[in-house]
Coordinates of C-alpha atoms and ligand atoms in Angstrom, one line a residue:
M204 CA 112.1 115.7 58.9
S205 CA 109.5 113.5 60.5
E206 CA 108.6 110.3 58.9
N207 CA 104.8 110.3 58.1
T208 CA 102.5 107.4 57.5
P209 CA 100.0 107.8 54.7
A210 CA 96.9 109.5 56.1
A211 CA 94.7 106.7 57.3
A212 CA 91.1 106.7 58.5
A213 CA 91.4 107.7 62.2
T214 CA 88.8 105.2 63.3
P215 CA 88.8 101.6 62.0
E216 CA 85.1 101.2 61.5
T217 CA 82.0 103.3 61.1
A218 CA 81.2 104.9 64.4
P219 CA 78.3 103.2 66.2
A220 CA 76.0 105.2 68.4
E221 CA 76.9 108.8 68.6
K222 CA 78.9 109.6 71.7
R223 CA 77.8 112.6 73.8
D224 CA 80.4 113.3 76.4
F225 CA 81.2 116.9 77.3
I226 CA 84.3 117.1 75.1
R227 CA 82.5 115.9 72.0
Q228 CA 79.8 118.5 72.8
I229 CA 82.4 121.2 72.8
V230 CA 83.7 120.0 69.5
R231 CA 80.2 119.9 68.0
E232 CA 79.5 123.5 69.2
D233 CA 82.8 124.7 67.8
L234 CA 82.0 123.3 64.4
A235 CA 78.4 124.6 64.5
S236 CA 79.5 128.1 65.5
G237 CA 82.1 128.1 62.8
K238 CA 84.9 128.6 65.3
H239 CA 86.6 125.7 63.6
T240 CA 86.0 124.2 60.2
A241 CA 88.3 121.2 60.8
I242 CA 89.2 119.4 64.0
K243 CA 92.7 118.5 64.8
T244 CA 93.8 116.6 67.9
R245 CA 97.0 114.9 69.0
F246 CA 98.2 112.1 71.2
P247 CA 101.4 113.2 72.9
P248 CA 103.2 110.4 74.8
E249 CA 106.5 110.9 76.4
P250 CA 108.6 108.1 75.1
N251 CA 109.9 107.0 78.5
G252 CA 108.1 103.7 78.8
Y253 CA 105.5 101.5 77.3
L254 CA 101.9 102.6 76.9
H255 CA 99.4 101.3 79.4
I256 CA 95.6 101.0 79.4
G257 CA 95.3 104.6 80.7
H258 CA 96.9 105.8 77.5
A259 CA 94.5 103.7 75.5
K260 CA 91.7 105.9 76.9
S261 CA 93.5 109.0 75.7
I262 CA 94.2 107.4 72.3
C263 CA 90.6 106.3 71.8
L264 CA 89.5 109.8 72.7
N265 CA 91.9 111.8 70.5
F266 CA 91.8 109.5 67.5
G267 CA 88.1 108.7 68.1
I268 CA 87.1 112.4 68.0
A269 CA 89.2 113.0 64.9
G270 CA 87.6 110.1 63.1
E271 CA 84.0 111.0 64.2
F272 CA 84.3 114.6 63.2
D273 CA 86.1 114.2 59.9
G274 CA 89.3 115.6 61.5
V275 CA 92.8 114.4 62.0
C276 CA 95.0 113.3 64.9
N277 CA 98.8 113.6 65.1
L278 CA 101.0 111.4 67.1
R279 CA 103.6 113.6 68.8
F280 CA 106.4 112.3 70.9
D281 CA 106.9 114.7 73.7
D282 CA 110.7 114.2 73.7
T283 CA 111.8 117.3 75.6
N284 CA 113.3 115.3 78.4
P285 CA 116.5 113.9 76.8
A286 CA 117.8 111.7 79.6
R287 CA 114.8 109.4 79.8
E288 CA 114.0 108.5 76.3
D289 CA 114.7 105.4 74.3
P290 CA 114.0 104.5 70.6
E291 CA 112.6 101.1 71.9
Y292 CA 109.7 103.0 73.4
V293 CA 109.2 105.1 70.3
A294 CA 108.8 102.0 68.2
A295 CA 106.5 100.2 70.7
I296 CA 104.2 103.3 71.0
Q297 CA 103.7 103.4 67.3
D298 CA 103.0 99.7 67.3
D299 CA 100.4 100.1 70.1
V300 CA 98.5 102.9 68.4
R301 CA 98.3 100.9 65.1
W302 CA 97.3 97.8 67.0
L303 CA 94.4 99.7 68.6
G304 CA 93.2 100.4 65.1
F305 CA 94.2 104.0 64.6
G306 CA 96.3 105.8 62.0
W307 CA 97.9 109.2 62.7
N308 CA 97.8 112.1 60.4
E309 CA 101.5 113.1 61.0
L310 CA 104.1 111.7 63.3
R311 CA 106.0 114.5 65.0
H312 CA 108.4 115.0 67.8
A313 CA 108.5 118.0 70.1
S314 CA 112.2 118.1 69.2
D315 CA 111.1 119.0 65.6
Y316 CA 110.2 122.4 67.1
F317 CA 113.3 123.2 69.2
E318 CA 114.3 126.0 66.8
A319 CA 110.8 127.5 66.8
Y320 CA 110.6 127.2 70.6
Y321 CA 113.9 129.0 70.8
L322 CA 112.7 131.9 68.5
G323 CA 109.5 132.0 70.6
A324 CA 111.6 132.5 73.8
Q325 CA 113.6 135.2 72.2
K326 CA 110.4 137.0 71.3
L327 CA 109.2 136.8 74.9
I328 CA 112.6 138.3 76.0
R329 CA 112.3 141.1 73.5
D330 CA 108.7 141.8 74.7
G331 CA 109.9 142.0 78.3
K332 CA 108.1 138.8 79.2
A333 CA 111.0 136.5 80.0
Y334 CA 114.3 136.8 81.7
V335 CA 117.4 134.9 82.5
C336 CA 117.6 134.0 86.2
D337 CA 120.7 133.0 88.1
L338 CA 119.0 131.6 91.2
S339 CA 119.8 128.0 92.0
A340 CA 117.0 125.5 92.1
D341 CA 116.8 125.7 95.9
E342 CA 116.7 129.5 95.8
V343 CA 113.9 129.4 93.2
R344 CA 112.0 127.2 95.6
A345 CA 112.5 129.6 98.5
Y346 CA 111.4 132.6 96.4
R347 CA 108.3 130.9 95.1
G348 CA 106.2 131.3 98.2
T349 CA 103.5 128.9 99.2
L350 CA 99.8 128.3 98.6
T351 CA 99.0 130.9 101.3
E352 CA 102.0 133.3 100.8
P353 CA 103.0 135.2 97.6
G354 CA 106.4 134.6 96.2
R355 CA 109.2 137.2 96.0
D356 CA 110.7 138.6 92.8
S357 CA 114.0 137.1 91.7
P358 CA 116.8 139.7 92.0
W359 CA 117.4 139.0 88.2
R360 CA 113.8 139.8 87.2
N361 CA 114.6 143.2 85.9
R362 CA 117.6 142.5 83.7
S363 CA 117.6 144.5 80.5
V364 CA 116.3 143.0 77.3
E365 CA 119.8 143.2 75.8
E366 CA 121.4 141.4 78.7
N367 CA 118.7 138.7 78.6
L368 CA 119.1 138.2 74.9
D369 CA 122.9 137.9 75.3
L370 CA 122.7 135.5 78.3
F371 CA 120.1 133.3 76.6
A372 CA 122.3 133.1 73.5
R373 CA 125.2 132.1 75.6
M374 CA 123.1 129.5 77.4
R375 CA 122.3 128.1 74.0
A376 CA 126.0 128.2 73.0
G377 CA 126.7 125.9 75.9
E378 CA 128.8 128.4 78.0
F379 CA 127.2 127.6 81.3
P380 CA 127.0 124.4 83.3
D381 CA 123.8 122.5 84.1
G382 CA 121.6 124.3 86.5
A383 CA 123.5 127.6 86.4
R384 CA 120.7 129.6 84.9
T385 CA 117.2 129.3 83.7
L386 CA 115.0 131.3 81.4
R387 CA 111.8 132.2 83.2
A388 CA 108.5 133.6 82.1
K389 CA 107.8 137.0 83.7
I390 CA 104.2 136.6 84.8
D391 CA 103.2 137.2 88.4
M392 CA 105.1 136.2 91.6
A393 CA 102.0 137.0 93.6
S394 CA 99.6 134.9 91.6
G395 CA 97.3 132.6 93.5
N396 CA 98.2 129.9 90.9
I397 CA 101.8 128.9 91.7
N398 CA 102.3 127.7 88.1
L399 CA 102.2 131.4 87.1
R400 CA 104.9 132.5 89.5
D401 CA 107.6 133.1 86.9
P402 CA 107.9 129.4 85.8
A403 CA 111.1 128.3 84.2
I404 CA 110.7 127.7 80.5
Y405 CA 114.2 126.7 79.7
R406 CA 116.9 124.9 81.6
I407 CA 120.5 124.0 80.9
K408 CA 121.2 120.3 80.4
H409 CA 124.3 119.1 78.7
V410 CA 122.8 115.8 77.7
E411 CA 122.7 114.1 74.3
H412 CA 119.2 113.9 72.8
Q413 CA 117.9 110.9 70.8
N414 CA 116.8 113.1 67.9
T415 CA 118.9 116.3 68.1
G416 CA 122.1 114.8 69.4
N417 CA 124.3 117.4 71.0
A418 CA 122.9 120.4 69.2
W419 CA 121.1 121.7 72.3
P420 CA 122.6 122.2 75.7
I421 CA 119.3 123.8 76.8
Y422 CA 115.9 122.2 76.8
P423 CA 112.4 123.7 77.0
M424 CA 110.2 122.9 80.0
Y425 CA 107.1 120.7 79.5
D426 CA 104.4 123.4 79.9
Y427 CA 106.1 125.7 77.4
A428 CA 107.0 123.1 74.9
H429 CA 103.6 121.3 75.1
A430 CA 101.5 124.4 74.6
L431 CA 103.7 125.7 71.7
G432 CA 103.8 122.2 70.1
D433 CA 100.0 122.2 70.0
A434 CA 100.0 125.7 68.5
L435 CA 102.6 124.9 65.9
E436 CA 100.6 121.8 64.7
G437 CA 97.4 123.7 64.5
I438 CA 95.8 121.6 67.1
T439 CA 92.2 122.8 67.8
H440 CA 91.4 120.8 71.0
S441 CA 94.3 119.7 73.3
L442 CA 92.9 117.0 75.5
C443 CA 94.7 116.1 78.7
T444 CA 94.1 114.7 82.1
L445 CA 92.8 116.7 85.1
E446 CA 96.1 117.3 86.8
F447 CA 96.9 119.8 84.1
E448 CA 93.8 122.0 84.9
D449 CA 96.0 124.3 87.1
H450 CA 98.5 124.5 84.2
R451 CA 95.9 125.8 81.8
P452 CA 96.5 129.5 82.5
L453 CA 100.2 129.0 81.8
Y454 CA 99.3 127.0 78.6
D455 CA 97.2 129.9 77.4
W456 CA 99.9 132.4 78.4
C457 CA 102.5 130.7 76.3
V458 CA 100.2 130.4 73.3
D459 CA 99.0 134.0 73.5
N460 CA 102.3 135.6 74.2
V461 CA 104.5 133.8 71.8
D462 CA 101.7 134.1 69.3
Y463 CA 103.3 132.4 66.3
A464 CA 100.7 133.9 64.0
S465 CA 102.0 137.4 64.7
D466 CA 105.4 136.9 62.9
P467 CA 106.1 134.4 60.1
Q468 CA 109.8 134.5 61.0
L469 CA 108.9 132.6 64.2
T470 CA 107.7 129.6 62.3
Q471 CA 110.3 129.7 59.5
P472 CA 112.2 126.8 61.2
L473 CA 109.3 124.5 60.4
V474 CA 109.2 125.6 56.8
D475 CA 113.0 125.0 56.6
K476 CA 112.4 121.4 57.8
G477 CA 109.7 120.9 55.2
L478 CA 106.9 121.1 57.7
P479 CA 103.8 123.2 57.2
R480 CA 103.6 126.6 58.7
E481 CA 100.7 126.4 61.1
A482 CA 99.7 128.5 64.0
A483 CA 96.5 128.0 65.9
K484 CA 95.2 128.9 69.3
P485 CA 94.5 125.5 70.7
R486 CA 92.0 125.0 73.6
Q487 CA 93.1 122.8 76.4
I488 CA 90.3 120.6 77.9
E489 CA 90.9 118.3 80.8
F490 CA 89.2 114.9 81.5
S491 CA 89.6 112.4 84.3
R492 CA 92.3 109.8 84.0
L493 CA 91.6 106.1 84.0
N494 CA 92.2 104.3 87.2
I495 CA 91.4 100.5 87.5
N496 CA 91.5 98.5 90.7
Y497 CA 93.8 95.5 91.2
T498 CA 96.5 97.1 89.1
V499 CA 99.1 99.9 89.1
M500 CA 99.2 102.3 86.3
S501 CA 102.2 104.7 86.6
K502 CA 105.0 104.2 84.2
R503 CA 107.4 104.4 87.1
K504 CA 105.9 101.5 89.0
L505 CA 105.4 99.4 85.8
M506 CA 109.1 100.1 85.1
A507 CA 110.0 98.9 88.6
L508 CA 108.0 95.6 88.1
V509 CA 110.1 95.0 85.0
T510 CA 113.5 95.9 86.3
E511 CA 113.0 94.1 89.6
R512 CA 111.9 91.0 87.6
L513 CA 108.6 90.8 89.4
V514 CA 107.1 90.2 86.0
D515 CA 108.6 88.8 82.8
G516 CA 109.0 92.1 80.9
W517 CA 106.8 94.9 79.6
D518 CA 104.7 92.4 77.6
D519 CA 104.1 90.0 80.5
P520 CA 100.5 89.0 80.0
R521 CA 99.7 90.2 83.5
M522 CA 100.8 93.8 82.9
P523 CA 98.3 96.6 82.2
T524 CA 100.6 97.7 79.3
L525 CA 99.1 97.5 75.9
Q526 CA 101.8 95.0 74.9
G527 CA 100.9 92.9 78.0
L528 CA 97.2 93.1 77.4
R529 CA 97.7 92.2 73.8
R530 CA 99.8 89.2 74.7
R531 CA 97.1 88.2 77.2
G532 CA 94.6 88.0 74.4
Y533 CA 92.9 91.4 74.7
T534 CA 91.7 92.5 71.3
P535 CA 91.6 96.0 69.9
A536 CA 87.8 95.8 69.7
A537 CA 87.6 94.9 73.4
M538 CA 89.9 97.8 74.3
R539 CA 87.8 100.3 72.3
L540 CA 84.6 98.9 73.8
F541 CA 86.1 99.3 77.3
A542 CA 87.1 102.9 76.6
E543 CA 83.6 103.6 75.4
R544 CA 82.0 102.0 78.5
V545 CA 84.3 104.0 80.8
G546 CA 83.4 107.2 79.0
I547 CA 84.8 110.7 79.3
S548 CA 84.0 113.0 82.2
K549 CA 85.7 115.3 84.8
Q550 CA 84.8 113.0 87.6
N551 CA 87.8 111.0 89.0
S552 CA 86.7 107.4 89.5
L553 CA 88.1 103.9 90.0
I554 CA 86.9 101.5 87.4
D555 CA 86.4 97.9 88.5
F556 CA 88.7 95.4 86.8
S557 CA 85.6 93.3 85.9
V558 CA 84.5 96.1 83.5
L559 CA 87.7 95.4 81.5
E560 CA 87.2 91.7 81.6
G561 CA 83.6 92.1 80.7
A562 CA 84.5 94.0 77.5
L563 CA 86.8 91.2 76.5
R564 CA 84.3 88.5 77.1
E565 CA 81.7 90.4 75.1
D566 CA 84.0 90.8 72.2
L567 CA 85.3 87.2 72.3
D568 CA 81.9 85.6 72.8
A569 CA 81.1 87.0 69.3
A570 CA 84.5 86.8 67.7
A571 CA 86.3 83.7 69.1
P572 CA 85.7 80.2 67.5
R573 CA 85.1 77.4 69.9
R574 CA 87.5 74.6 70.6
M575 CA 87.9 71.8 73.2
A576 CA 90.9 71.7 75.5
V577 CA 91.5 69.8 78.8
V578 CA 93.5 71.7 81.3
E579 CA 93.9 69.2 84.0
P580 CA 93.7 65.8 82.3
L581 CA 92.2 62.5 83.5
K582 CA 91.9 59.6 81.2
L583 CA 88.6 58.1 80.5
V584 CA 88.6 54.7 78.6
L585 CA 85.3 53.8 76.9
A586 CA 85.9 50.1 77.3
N587 CA 82.9 48.9 75.3
L588 CA 84.3 50.5 72.1
P589 CA 86.6 48.3 70.0
E590 CA 90.3 48.5 70.8
G591 CA 91.8 51.2 68.7
H592 CA 88.5 52.7 67.8
E593 CA 88.8 56.2 66.1
E594 CA 86.3 58.4 64.3
T595 CA 85.8 61.9 63.2
L596 CA 82.9 64.1 64.4
T597 CA 81.8 67.3 62.9
F598 CA 81.5 70.3 65.2
S599 CA 80.2 73.8 64.5
N600 CA 82.8 76.4 65.3
H601 CA 80.4 78.9 66.9
P602 CA 77.0 78.2 68.5
K603 CA 75.6 81.6 67.6
D604 CA 77.1 82.2 64.2
E605 CA 77.1 79.8 61.3
A606 CA 79.6 82.0 59.4
F607 CA 82.3 80.4 61.5
G608 CA 81.7 77.1 59.7
E609 CA 82.5 73.6 61.0
R610 CA 85.5 71.5 61.8
Q611 CA 86.4 67.9 62.2
V612 CA 87.1 66.7 65.8
P613 CA 88.8 63.3 66.2
F614 CA 87.1 61.0 68.8
A615 CA 88.6 57.8 70.1
R616 CA 88.2 55.0 72.7
E617 CA 90.5 56.8 75.0
L618 CA 89.7 60.4 76.0
W619 CA 91.1 63.1 78.2
I620 CA 88.5 64.8 80.4
E621 CA 88.9 67.3 83.2
R622 CA 89.9 65.9 86.5
A623 CA 87.4 68.4 88.0
D624 CA 84.6 66.8 86.1
F625 CA 84.7 63.6 88.1
A626 CA 84.0 63.2 91.8
E627 CA 84.0 60.0 93.7
V628 CA 82.0 61.6 96.5
P629 CA 80.0 64.3 94.8
P630 CA 78.9 67.4 96.6
K631 CA 75.2 68.4 96.6
G632 CA 73.9 69.5 93.2
W633 CA 76.7 67.8 91.3
K634 CA 75.9 67.3 87.6
R635 CA 79.1 65.8 86.3
L636 CA 80.6 62.3 86.5
V637 CA 80.4 60.0 89.5
P638 CA 81.0 56.3 89.8
G639 CA 78.1 54.6 88.1
G640 CA 76.7 57.9 86.9
E641 CA 76.2 59.2 83.4
V642 CA 77.2 62.4 81.6
R643 CA 76.9 63.7 78.0
L644 CA 80.3 63.9 76.2
R645 CA 79.9 67.0 74.2
G646 CA 78.8 66.0 70.7
A647 CA 79.8 62.3 71.1
G648 CA 77.1 60.5 73.2
I649 CA 76.4 59.5 76.7
A650 CA 79.0 57.9 78.9
R651 CA 79.0 56.1 82.2
V652 CA 81.9 55.4 84.6
D653 CA 82.1 51.8 85.8
E654 CA 85.6 51.6 87.3
V655 CA 88.0 54.0 89.1
V656 CA 91.6 52.9 88.7
K657 CA 94.0 54.1 91.4
N658 CA 97.7 53.9 91.9
D659 CA 99.4 52.7 95.1
A660 CA 99.2 56.1 96.6
G661 CA 95.4 56.0 96.2
E662 CA 95.3 58.7 93.5
I663 CA 92.9 58.3 90.6
V664 CA 94.8 57.6 87.4
E665 CA 92.1 56.5 85.1
L666 CA 88.4 56.0 84.7
R667 CA 87.0 53.1 82.7
G668 CA 83.5 53.3 81.4
W669 CA 80.9 52.7 78.7
L670 CA 79.5 54.7 75.9
D671 CA 75.8 54.2 75.2
P672 CA 75.8 52.9 71.6
E673 CA 72.2 54.2 71.2
S674 CA 73.2 57.8 72.2
R675 CA 75.6 58.6 69.3
P676 CA 75.1 61.8 67.4
G677 CA 72.0 61.6 65.1
M678 CA 70.5 58.6 66.9
D679 CA 67.2 58.8 68.8
G680 CA 68.9 58.0 72.1
A681 CA 71.1 61.0 71.7
N682 CA 68.4 63.2 73.1
R683 CA 68.0 61.1 76.2
K684 CA 68.1 63.4 79.3
V685 CA 71.2 63.4 81.4
K686 CA 72.2 66.0 84.0
G687 CA 75.5 67.3 82.7
T688 CA 77.6 67.8 79.6
I689 CA 81.4 67.8 79.7
H690 CA 84.1 68.5 77.1
W691 CA 86.9 66.1 76.2
V692 CA 89.8 65.7 73.9
S693 CA 90.8 62.4 72.1
A694 CA 93.8 60.9 74.0
V695 CA 95.0 59.5 70.7
H696 CA 94.9 62.8 68.7
G697 CA 95.0 65.5 71.4
V698 CA 98.1 67.6 71.3
P699 CA 100.0 68.4 74.6
A700 CA 100.0 72.1 75.1
E701 CA 101.5 74.5 77.6
I702 CA 98.6 76.3 79.2
R703 CA 99.3 79.5 81.2
L704 CA 96.5 80.3 83.5
Y705 CA 96.7 84.0 84.3
D706 CA 94.9 85.9 86.9
R707 CA 95.0 89.4 88.3
L708 CA 98.6 90.6 89.1
F709 CA 97.6 92.0 92.5
S710 CA 95.5 90.4 95.2
V711 CA 94.1 93.7 96.7
P712 CA 91.9 96.3 95.0
D713 CA 94.3 99.2 95.7
P714 CA 97.9 98.0 95.5
D715 CA 99.0 101.7 95.3
E716 CA 97.9 102.3 98.9
E717 CA 101.0 102.3 101.1
S718 CA 100.4 101.3 104.7
E719 CA 102.5 99.7 107.5
G720 CA 105.5 100.0 105.3
K721 CA 104.0 97.9 102.6
T722 CA 104.1 98.9 98.9
Y723 CA 102.5 97.5 95.8
R724 CA 105.3 94.9 95.7
D725 CA 103.9 93.3 98.8
H726 CA 100.5 92.8 97.2
L727 CA 101.4 90.7 94.2
N728 CA 99.0 87.9 93.7
P729 CA 101.0 84.7 94.1
A730 CA 98.4 82.8 92.0
S731 CA 98.6 85.3 89.1
R732 CA 100.2 82.7 86.9
T733 CA 100.0 78.9 86.9
V734 CA 101.5 76.9 84.1
V735 CA 100.1 73.5 83.3
T736 CA 100.3 70.9 80.6
G737 CA 97.0 70.1 79.1
Y738 CA 95.6 68.7 75.8
V739 CA 94.0 70.6 73.0
E740 CA 92.2 69.3 69.9
P741 CA 94.3 69.4 66.7
A742 CA 92.3 72.3 65.3
A743 CA 93.5 74.4 68.3
A744 CA 97.1 73.3 68.1
D745 CA 97.3 74.5 64.5
A746 CA 96.3 78.0 65.4
A747 CA 98.3 81.0 64.3
P748 CA 99.9 83.1 67.1
E749 CA 97.4 85.6 68.5
Q750 CA 94.4 83.5 67.5
S751 CA 91.8 83.6 70.2
F752 CA 89.5 80.7 71.1
Q753 CA 86.9 79.9 73.6
F754 CA 87.9 76.6 75.1
E755 CA 84.5 75.3 75.9
R756 CA 83.5 75.5 79.6
T757 CA 87.0 76.7 80.5
G758 CA 87.6 80.2 79.3
Y759 CA 88.9 82.4 76.5
F760 CA 92.5 81.6 75.5
V761 CA 94.9 83.0 73.0
A762 CA 97.9 81.4 71.2
D763 CA 100.8 83.1 72.7
R764 CA 102.3 85.8 70.5
R765 CA 105.9 85.0 71.3
D766 CA 106.1 81.3 72.2
H767 CA 103.3 79.6 70.2
G768 CA 104.1 78.3 66.7
T769 CA 107.2 76.3 67.0
G770 CA 107.0 73.0 69.0
T771 CA 104.6 72.7 71.8
P772 CA 101.5 74.9 71.5
V773 CA 101.3 77.7 74.1
F774 CA 98.0 79.2 75.2
N775 CA 97.4 82.1 77.6
R776 CA 94.1 82.3 79.5
S777 CA 92.8 85.7 78.6
V778 CA 89.8 85.7 80.8
T779 CA 87.6 83.1 82.5
L780 CA 84.1 82.5 81.2
R781 CA 82.5 84.1 84.2
D782 CA 83.5 86.7 86.7
T783 CA 84.9 84.8 89.7
W784 CA 86.2 87.9 91.5
S785 CA 83.1 89.8 92.3
A786 CA 81.8 87.1 94.6
R787 CA 85.0 86.9 96.7
Ligands
ATP836 P1 102.3 108.1 83.7 O1 101.8 109.1 84.7 O2 101.6 106.7 83.8 O3 103.7 108.0 83.6 P2 102.0 110.0 81.7 O4 100.9 110.9 81.8 O5 103.3 110.6 82.2 O6 101.7 108.6 82.3 P3 102.5 110.5 79.0 O7 103.3 109.7 78.0 O8 102.9 111.9 79.3 O9 102.3 109.6 80.2 O10 100.9 110.5 78.5 C1 100.5 110.7 77.2 C2 99.0 111.0 77.2 O11 98.3 110.0 77.8 C3 98.8 112.3 78.0 O12 97.9 113.1 77.3 C4 98.2 111.8 79.3 O13 97.3 112.7 79.8 C5 97.5 110.5 78.8 N1 97.3 109.6 79.9 C6 98.3 109.0 80.6 N2 97.8 108.2 81.6 C7 96.5 108.3 81.5 C8 95.4 107.7 82.2 N3 95.6 106.9 83.2 N4 94.1 108.0 81.8 C9 93.9 108.8 80.7 N5 94.9 109.3 80.0 C10 96.1 109.1 80.4
MG837 MG1 104.0 112.5 81.6

């Protein structure tokens, strides 16, 4: 029996503007016409890897529709392929769906239905619509024909019902080796749609299954199992990606010809397992899959990146997996906003990576408290302040939202500033520090550099300067005009932090394109991760893991989910403040 979570609202918050894509229009019409009185969708991942951002589009669609139309959405593990599944993936997928903010109606496995699938196949045999075929895989291929030529009937196509029933029972009993026989749907070897040329619906595979153990030496094929799983769950709208468009006639054939509603005995195995007896005629609707540039999105390639150690695991913050994006600092709200922006259509398109980053910036601009952190530190000593001078300044946590409150920021005679905020020889238009020049220290007053201290190698090791005593916060001189404002961290109180500067994993827009013997492996961006030690103000060091901040002038950062919390603070750059890629 499946474990179920208590029914939760399918969408986390009240739906904003009504969405009007073609699938939602179909759903609206089906409700208006009375074709359906309740909507039921499902998200059906195969547990053979971690979910990626493409899956998030499907999750937001299926759970989103259920939530908007007062329906429900099931989470169904399409576990018909025993050799490739792992309980680790099953757990991670549930975690990901919950993280995105959705709750499923029921959690099912396709393997819950193996007995009902089997009864369905026996019915097809009895009705003369399926037969046991002894052709080998190669022979089946040779008989299948091509796009321009019809196929040929298998010599086993006209076996009697009795013989088929007997052979199918013996397949199930484990009498035959892998690949010796298949059960095939008897449809049309001359069909223009190759999917209808007597497709296999069962194959022999003596492999242990994660849920059913060694109970089954035969396993249903995807098209058959998927269509019937939808029917058995009472799914009204079965949403899938465009590559299944040509499979739709087979999907309908399976649903119509097994027709679970025709005979209660066919669904008795569900009742025996304590599952409701449901039998619907679901409608398959296809939409275009999500593709994003500068990334790869197939589970196979993501798996290779992990196993070849080109990244640090499925949750490496550069990965387009939901675990990776989460660790990078992507928020559920940003993911849902992204899915909404991308929309739903039948047009295949390539979404620019900046759309994803834009959604994150938009969410974090509103949701992330501000802090100060120095990524590449250079010391500035304000020599006119008394030796050992320290004080506490009050900063607001968010410039646009008072609800974020205020915090105390320690200030001292010695500060860390960004190396990049000082130039001995400034380029044209420079607004930051130069020898003898002034700059505003965010919230602390106006400072000037008087002396540049260098080591024997000629490298700048320290700046010594002066803080205008008339420019302190609250004084009249504080509003005196200077060109630039820079951020800083007290060198006395600042906490050293490991700062991981992430960038896109691939340096070319289409890493999937294989040319001149190069594959996506050859297009990894060598600068996709730089680790530095910087300084953060105490109020950032104290953050809980997964807390996001805007480090002023630097970018949005998140306290690392795994490594932050004990010892040195660890922050991942989620996204820069501005898009630096479009201009390249
Ligand atoms: P991949 O091809 O990356 O291995 P998949 O399609 O095999 O993915 P499944 O676990 O079978 O992965 O997918 C579960 C659901 O997610 C399916 O309904 C599938 O259509 C949908 N899905 C997978 N990738 C995308 C994508 N890029 N865009 C939208 N939906 C997707
Ligand atoms: Mg798949």
